[in-house]
Each structure stands twice: as C-alpha cells, then as structure tokens.
mmCIF file of C-alpha atoms and ligand atoms in Angstrom:
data_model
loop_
_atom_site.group_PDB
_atom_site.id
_atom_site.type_symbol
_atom_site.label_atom_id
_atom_site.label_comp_id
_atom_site.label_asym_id
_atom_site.label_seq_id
_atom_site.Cartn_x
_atom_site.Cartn_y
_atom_site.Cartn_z
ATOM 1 C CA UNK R 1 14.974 -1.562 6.316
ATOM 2 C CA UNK R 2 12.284 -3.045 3.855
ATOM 3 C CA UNK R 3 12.727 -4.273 1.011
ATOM 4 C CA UNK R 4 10.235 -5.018 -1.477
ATOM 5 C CA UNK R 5 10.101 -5.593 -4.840
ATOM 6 C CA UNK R 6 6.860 -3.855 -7.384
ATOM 7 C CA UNK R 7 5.946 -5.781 -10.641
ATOM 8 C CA UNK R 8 2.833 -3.667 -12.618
ATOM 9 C CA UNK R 9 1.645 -5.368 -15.807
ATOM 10 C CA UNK R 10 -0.843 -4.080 -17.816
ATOM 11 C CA UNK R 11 -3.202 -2.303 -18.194
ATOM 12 C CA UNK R 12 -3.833 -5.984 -20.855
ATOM 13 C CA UNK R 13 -6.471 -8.454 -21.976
ATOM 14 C CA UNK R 14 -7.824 -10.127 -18.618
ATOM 15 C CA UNK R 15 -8.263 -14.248 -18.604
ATOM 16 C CA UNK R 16 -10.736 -16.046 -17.994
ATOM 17 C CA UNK R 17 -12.210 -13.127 -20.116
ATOM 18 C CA UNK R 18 -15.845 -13.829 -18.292
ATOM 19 C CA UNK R 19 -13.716 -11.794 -15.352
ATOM 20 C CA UNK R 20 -13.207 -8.471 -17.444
ATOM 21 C CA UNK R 21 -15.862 -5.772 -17.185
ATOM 22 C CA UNK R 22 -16.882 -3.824 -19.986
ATOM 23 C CA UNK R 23 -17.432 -0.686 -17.953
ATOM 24 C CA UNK R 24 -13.880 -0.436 -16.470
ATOM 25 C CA UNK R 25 -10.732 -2.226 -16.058
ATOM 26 C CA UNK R 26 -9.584 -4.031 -12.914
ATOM 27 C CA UNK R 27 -6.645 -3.973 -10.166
ATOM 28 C CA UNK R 28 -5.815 -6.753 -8.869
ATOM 29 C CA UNK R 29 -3.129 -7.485 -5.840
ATOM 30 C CA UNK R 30 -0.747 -9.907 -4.789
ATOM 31 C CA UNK R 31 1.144 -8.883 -1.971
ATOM 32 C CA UNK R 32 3.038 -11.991 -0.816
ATOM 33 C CA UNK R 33 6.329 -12.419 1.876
ATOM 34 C CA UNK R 34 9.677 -14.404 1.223
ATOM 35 C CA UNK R 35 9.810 -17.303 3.662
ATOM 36 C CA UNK R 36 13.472 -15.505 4.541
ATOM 37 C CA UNK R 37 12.239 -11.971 4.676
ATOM 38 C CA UNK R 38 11.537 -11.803 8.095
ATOM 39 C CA UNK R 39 13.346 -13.532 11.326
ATOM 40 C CA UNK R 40 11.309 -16.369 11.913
ATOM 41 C CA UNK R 41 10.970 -18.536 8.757
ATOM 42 C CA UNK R 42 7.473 -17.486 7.062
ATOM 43 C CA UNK R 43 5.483 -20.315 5.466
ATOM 44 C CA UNK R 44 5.620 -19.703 1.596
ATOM 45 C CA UNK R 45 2.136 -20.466 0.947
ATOM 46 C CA UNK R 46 -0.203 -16.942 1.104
ATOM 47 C CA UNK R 47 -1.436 -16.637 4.829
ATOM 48 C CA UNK R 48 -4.592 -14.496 5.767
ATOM 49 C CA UNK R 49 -2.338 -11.992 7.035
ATOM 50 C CA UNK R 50 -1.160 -11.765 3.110
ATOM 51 C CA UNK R 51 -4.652 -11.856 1.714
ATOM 52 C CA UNK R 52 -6.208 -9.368 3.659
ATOM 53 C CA UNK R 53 -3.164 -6.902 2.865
ATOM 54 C CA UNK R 54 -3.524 -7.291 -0.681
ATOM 55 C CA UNK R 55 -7.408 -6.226 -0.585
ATOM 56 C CA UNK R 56 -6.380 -3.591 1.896
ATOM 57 C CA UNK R 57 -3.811 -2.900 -1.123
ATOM 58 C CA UNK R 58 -5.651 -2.672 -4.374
ATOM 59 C CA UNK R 59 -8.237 -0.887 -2.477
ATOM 60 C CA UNK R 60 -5.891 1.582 -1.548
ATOM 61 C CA UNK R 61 -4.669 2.061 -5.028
ATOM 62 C CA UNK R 62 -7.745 2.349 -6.907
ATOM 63 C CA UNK R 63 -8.136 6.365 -5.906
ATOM 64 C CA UNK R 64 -5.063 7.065 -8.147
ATOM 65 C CA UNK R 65 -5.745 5.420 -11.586
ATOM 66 C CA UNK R 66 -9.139 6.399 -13.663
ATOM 67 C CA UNK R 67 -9.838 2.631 -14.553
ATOM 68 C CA UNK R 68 -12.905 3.301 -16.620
ATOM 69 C CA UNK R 69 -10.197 4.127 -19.086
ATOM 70 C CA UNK R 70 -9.483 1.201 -19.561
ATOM 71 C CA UNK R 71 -12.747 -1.265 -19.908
ATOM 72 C CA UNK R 72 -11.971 -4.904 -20.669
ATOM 73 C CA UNK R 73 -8.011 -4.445 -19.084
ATOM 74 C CA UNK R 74 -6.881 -5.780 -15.684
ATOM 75 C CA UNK R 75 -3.472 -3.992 -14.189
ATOM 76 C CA UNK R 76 -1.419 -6.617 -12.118
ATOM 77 C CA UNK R 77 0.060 -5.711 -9.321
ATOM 78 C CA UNK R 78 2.504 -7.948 -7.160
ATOM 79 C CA UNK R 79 4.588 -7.066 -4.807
ATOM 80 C CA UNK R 80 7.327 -9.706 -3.253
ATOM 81 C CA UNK R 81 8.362 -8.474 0.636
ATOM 82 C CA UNK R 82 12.289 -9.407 0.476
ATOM 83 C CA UNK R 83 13.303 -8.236 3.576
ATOM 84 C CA UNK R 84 10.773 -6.598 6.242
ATOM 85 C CA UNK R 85 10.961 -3.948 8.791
ATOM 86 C CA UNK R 86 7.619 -2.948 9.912
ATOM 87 C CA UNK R 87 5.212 -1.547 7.728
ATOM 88 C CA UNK R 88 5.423 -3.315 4.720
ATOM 89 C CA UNK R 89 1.579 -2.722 3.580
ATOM 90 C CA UNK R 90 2.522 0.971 3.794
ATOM 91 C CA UNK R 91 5.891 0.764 1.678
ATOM 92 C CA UNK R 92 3.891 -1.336 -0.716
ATOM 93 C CA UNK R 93 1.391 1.267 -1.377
ATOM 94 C CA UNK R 94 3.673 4.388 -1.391
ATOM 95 C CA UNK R 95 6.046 1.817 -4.175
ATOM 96 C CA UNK R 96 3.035 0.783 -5.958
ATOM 97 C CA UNK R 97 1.708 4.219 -6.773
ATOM 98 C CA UNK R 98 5.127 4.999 -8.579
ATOM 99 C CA UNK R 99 5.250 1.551 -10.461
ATOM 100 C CA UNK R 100 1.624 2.070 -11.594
ATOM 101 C CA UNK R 101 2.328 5.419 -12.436
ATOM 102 C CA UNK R 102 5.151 4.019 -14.958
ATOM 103 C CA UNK R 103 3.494 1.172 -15.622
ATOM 104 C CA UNK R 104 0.150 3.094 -17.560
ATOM 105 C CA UNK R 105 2.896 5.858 -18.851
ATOM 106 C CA UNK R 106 4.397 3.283 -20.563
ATOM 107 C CA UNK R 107 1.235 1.749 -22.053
ATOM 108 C CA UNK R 108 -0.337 4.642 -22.866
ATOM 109 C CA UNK R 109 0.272 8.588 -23.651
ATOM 110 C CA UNK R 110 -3.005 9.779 -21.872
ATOM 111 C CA UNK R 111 -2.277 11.254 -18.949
ATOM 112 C CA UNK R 112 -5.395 11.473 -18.290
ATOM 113 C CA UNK R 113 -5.497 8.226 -17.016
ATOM 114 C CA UNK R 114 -3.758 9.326 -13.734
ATOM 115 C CA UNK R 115 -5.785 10.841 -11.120
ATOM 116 C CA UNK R 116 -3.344 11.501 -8.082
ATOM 117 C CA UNK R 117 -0.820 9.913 -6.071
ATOM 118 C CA UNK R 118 -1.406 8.401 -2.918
ATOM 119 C CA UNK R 119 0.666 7.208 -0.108
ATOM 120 C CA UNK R 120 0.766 5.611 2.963
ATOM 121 C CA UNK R 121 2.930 5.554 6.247
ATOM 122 C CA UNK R 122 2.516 4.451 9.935
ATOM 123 C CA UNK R 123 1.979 6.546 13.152
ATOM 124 C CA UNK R 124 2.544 5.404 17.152
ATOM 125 C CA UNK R 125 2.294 5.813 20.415
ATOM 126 C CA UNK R 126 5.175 4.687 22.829
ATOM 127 C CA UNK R 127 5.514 6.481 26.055
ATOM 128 C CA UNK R 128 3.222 9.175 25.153
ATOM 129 C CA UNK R 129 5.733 9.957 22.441
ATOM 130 C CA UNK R 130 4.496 10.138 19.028
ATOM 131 C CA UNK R 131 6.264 7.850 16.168
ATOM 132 C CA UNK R 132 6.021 8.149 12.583
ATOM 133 C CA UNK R 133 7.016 5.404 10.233
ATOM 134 C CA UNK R 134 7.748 2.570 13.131
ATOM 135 C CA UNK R 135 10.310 0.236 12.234
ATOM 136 C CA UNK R 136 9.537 -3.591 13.551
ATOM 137 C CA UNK R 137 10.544 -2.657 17.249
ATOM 138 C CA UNK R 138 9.081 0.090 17.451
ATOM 139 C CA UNK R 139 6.338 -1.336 15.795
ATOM 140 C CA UNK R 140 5.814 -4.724 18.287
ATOM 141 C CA UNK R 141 6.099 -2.473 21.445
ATOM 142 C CA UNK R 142 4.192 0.877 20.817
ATOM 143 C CA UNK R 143 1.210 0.886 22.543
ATOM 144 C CA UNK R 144 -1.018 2.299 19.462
ATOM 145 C CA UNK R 145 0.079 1.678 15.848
ATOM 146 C CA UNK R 146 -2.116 3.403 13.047
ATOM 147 C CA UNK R 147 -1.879 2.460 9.509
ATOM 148 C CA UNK R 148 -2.845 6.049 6.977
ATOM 149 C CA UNK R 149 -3.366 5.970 3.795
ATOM 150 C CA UNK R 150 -3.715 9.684 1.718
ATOM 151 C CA UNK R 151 -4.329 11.064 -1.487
ATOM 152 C CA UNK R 152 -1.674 13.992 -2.502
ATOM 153 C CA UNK R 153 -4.503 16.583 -1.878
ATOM 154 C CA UNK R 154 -5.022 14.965 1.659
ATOM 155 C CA UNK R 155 -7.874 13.038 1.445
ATOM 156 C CA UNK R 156 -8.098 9.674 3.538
ATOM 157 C CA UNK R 157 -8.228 6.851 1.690
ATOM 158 C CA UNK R 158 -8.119 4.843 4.994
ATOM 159 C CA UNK R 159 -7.056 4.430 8.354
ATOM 160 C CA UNK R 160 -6.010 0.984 10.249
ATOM 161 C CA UNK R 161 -5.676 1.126 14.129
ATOM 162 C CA UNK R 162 -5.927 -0.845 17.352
ATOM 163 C CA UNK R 163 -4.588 0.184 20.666
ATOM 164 C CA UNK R 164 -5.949 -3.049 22.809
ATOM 165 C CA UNK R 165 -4.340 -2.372 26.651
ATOM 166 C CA UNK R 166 -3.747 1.959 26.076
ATOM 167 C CA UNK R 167 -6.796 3.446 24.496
ATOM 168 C CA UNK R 168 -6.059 6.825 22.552
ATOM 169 C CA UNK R 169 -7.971 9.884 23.537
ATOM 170 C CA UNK R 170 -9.311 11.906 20.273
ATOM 171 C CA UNK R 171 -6.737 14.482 20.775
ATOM 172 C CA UNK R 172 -4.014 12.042 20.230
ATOM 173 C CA UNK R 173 -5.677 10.449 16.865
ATOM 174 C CA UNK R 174 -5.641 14.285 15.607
ATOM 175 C CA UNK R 175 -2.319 14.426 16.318
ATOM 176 C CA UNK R 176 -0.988 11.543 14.780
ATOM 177 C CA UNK R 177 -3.396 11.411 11.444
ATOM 178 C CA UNK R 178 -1.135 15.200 11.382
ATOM 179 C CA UNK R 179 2.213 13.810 11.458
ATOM 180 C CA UNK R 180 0.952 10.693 8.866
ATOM 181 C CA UNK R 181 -0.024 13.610 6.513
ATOM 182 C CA UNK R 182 3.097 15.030 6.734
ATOM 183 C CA UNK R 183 4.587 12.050 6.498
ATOM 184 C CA UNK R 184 2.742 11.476 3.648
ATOM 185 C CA UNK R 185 3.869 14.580 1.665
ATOM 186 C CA UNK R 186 7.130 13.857 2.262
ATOM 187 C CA UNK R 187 7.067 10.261 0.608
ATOM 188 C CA UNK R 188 4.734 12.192 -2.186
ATOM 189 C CA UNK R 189 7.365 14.699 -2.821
ATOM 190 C CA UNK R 190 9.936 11.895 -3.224
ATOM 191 C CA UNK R 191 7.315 9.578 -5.314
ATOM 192 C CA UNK R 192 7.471 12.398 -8.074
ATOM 193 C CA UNK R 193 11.312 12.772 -7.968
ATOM 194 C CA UNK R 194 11.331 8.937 -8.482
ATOM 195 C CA UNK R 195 9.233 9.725 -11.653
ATOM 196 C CA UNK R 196 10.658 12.719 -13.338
HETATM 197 N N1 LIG A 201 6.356 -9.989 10.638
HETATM 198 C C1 LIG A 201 7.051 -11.173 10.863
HETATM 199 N N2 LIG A 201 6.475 -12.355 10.460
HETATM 200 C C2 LIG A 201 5.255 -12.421 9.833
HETATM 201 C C3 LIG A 201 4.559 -11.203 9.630
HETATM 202 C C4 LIG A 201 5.137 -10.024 10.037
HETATM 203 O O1 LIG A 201 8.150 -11.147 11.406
HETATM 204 O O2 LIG A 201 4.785 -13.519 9.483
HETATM 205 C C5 LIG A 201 6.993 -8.718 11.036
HETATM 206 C C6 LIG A 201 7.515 -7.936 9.822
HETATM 207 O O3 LIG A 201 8.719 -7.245 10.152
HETATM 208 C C7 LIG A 201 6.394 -6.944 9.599
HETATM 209 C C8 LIG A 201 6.009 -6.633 11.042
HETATM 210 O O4 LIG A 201 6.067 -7.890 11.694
HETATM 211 O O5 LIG A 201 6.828 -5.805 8.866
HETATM 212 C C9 LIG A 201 4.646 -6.029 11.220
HETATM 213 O O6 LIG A 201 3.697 -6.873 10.608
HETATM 214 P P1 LIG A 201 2.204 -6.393 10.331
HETATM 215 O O7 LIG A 201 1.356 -7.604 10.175
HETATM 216 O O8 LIG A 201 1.794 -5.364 11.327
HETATM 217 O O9 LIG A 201 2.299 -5.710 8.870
HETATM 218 P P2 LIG A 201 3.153 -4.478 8.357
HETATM 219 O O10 LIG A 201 3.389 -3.549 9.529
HETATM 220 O O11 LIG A 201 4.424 -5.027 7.790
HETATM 221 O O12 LIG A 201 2.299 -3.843 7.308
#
C-alpha cells in the first residue's frame, strides 16, 4: 500500500554553478514524507530518518546512470511518500530507476547513457518464516528485516539489516539475500514493462 510520487529533472545546468563538476554530472536526492502519509502525524520538516534515506537513495541509484556523460549537469531526484506501508526506501529506488530511465530518454537519444537497472525490496524473519517485501506489520514485528538493493545482473549494490533480540545464523542471510534477488527480478521484469 505505498504510495509515492517520482519527480526526475535533468540531466540540466547545476546552481550555485561552483557545485557542478567538470568530470561528471551529479544525483542528487530528496526523499521526503507527507505529514498525513503515515498514521501518526509526521513533522513536515526533513527528519534524520529522511536524510539518511535520501543518501542511502542517490547512492543506490548512481550504479544505473553513466554520469560522466553528462559533466557540468545535476539530475534531481525527489520523491514525495503519500501514503506508506513499509518499505518506502525500497519502492523509492525500484520507482526511481524507471523515472530516471525516462527522465535521460527524454533528454537525450544516447542510450548509452544507461548502464542497468537496479532495484530494491525487503526480506524478514517472523517465526522462522521467511518474508519478502514486508508490509508495515509485518515490518514492526519481524524479528530480522533486511533492506537489498541489486543491479539487473545481480550485483549488490547494498544491504541494510539489524536483528537486535534474534540474531540470524549465515544460513538464513543466504537464504533471504535469495528470495530479495528474486524479488528483485520480478520488480526488474515489471520496471521494463513500465518502460516499453
Ligand atoms: N513510519 C511511520 N512514521 C515515521 C516513519 C515511518 O509510521 O515517521 C512507518 C512507515 O509505514 C514506514 C515504516 O514505518 O514505511 C517503516 O519505516 P522505516 O524507517 O523502516 O523505513 P521504510 O521501511 O519505509 O524504508
């Protein structure tokens, strides 16, 4: 049940221009959450919760686009949580990656300039049970709760994870980065339908 809105501008001319590098273009992220998106009122004003996701964001992204084609540029990403349902950070990268796509098709013909998707799901532990994509129950009472992020050819762009009272046993990580790549090739598949 999330809901969240993608806004790519650019690649364009970045201001102050003493921010632009000559050697490559720049992503930058705003990931931000409507005060009514979630039960409890949020505050409006970006939290460190919201900062950190945006780094954990553009970093995320950066794998897909070949920004050195595009010195002097910044691409803008923002992405406005309406409603939220557990892993947001993940739907915003698996969204993003299809409005960048778009976004640098539009601007320009080379499609060179795309260097492969990625995507990005959560896996769980409840019970013993494994859980892919948690929804925000499942997500406040699993007892492990990993964040993946993939390139389509499988690579791991990064993995976020805590399991404070159950720790996981190594067996258990294998079997859960499995199901997030599968997960992942799912939302990949449907990332390219969205495009064609
Ligand atoms: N959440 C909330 N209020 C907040 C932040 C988060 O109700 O201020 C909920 C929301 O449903 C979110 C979930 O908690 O999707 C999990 O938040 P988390 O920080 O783990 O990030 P996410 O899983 O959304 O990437």
């Amino acid at each position: 049940d999330n809901k969240i809105l993608v806004g790519v501008y650019g690649p364009r001319d970045v201001h102050p221009k003493h921010m632009s590098n000559p050697d490559t273009g720049i992503l930058r992220v705003r990931y931000h959450m409507e005060p009514f998106s979630v039960g409890e009122r949020k505050k409006p004003a970006p939290s460190r919760r919201e900062i950190e996701i945006s780094k954990v964001i553009k970093e995320a992204l950066e794998p897909a686009v070949m920004l050195e084609n595009f010195p002097r540029t910044a691409v803008d990403v923002f992405l406005e949580v309406l409603q939220a349902d557990g892993g947001t950070r993940t739907a915003s990268i698996s969204g993003a990656c299809v409005a960048l796509f778009e976004a640098i098709k539009n601007s320009h013909d080379d499609q060179r300039a795309i260097k492969e998707h990625v995507a990005a799901v959560s896996v769980g532990l409840k019970d013993g049970h494994s859980l892919l994509d948690l929804d925000y129950d499942e997500d406040s009472t699993a007892e492990t709760d990993l964040n993946v992020v993939m390139t389509e050819s499988g690579g791991i762009i990064e993995i976020q994870g805590t399991a404070e009272k159950n720790p996981f046993t190594k067996n258990e990580l294998d079997a859960m980065i499995e199901s997030a790549s599968n997960g992942i090739a799912d939302i990949v598949s449907f990332q390219k339908s969205c495009l064609s």
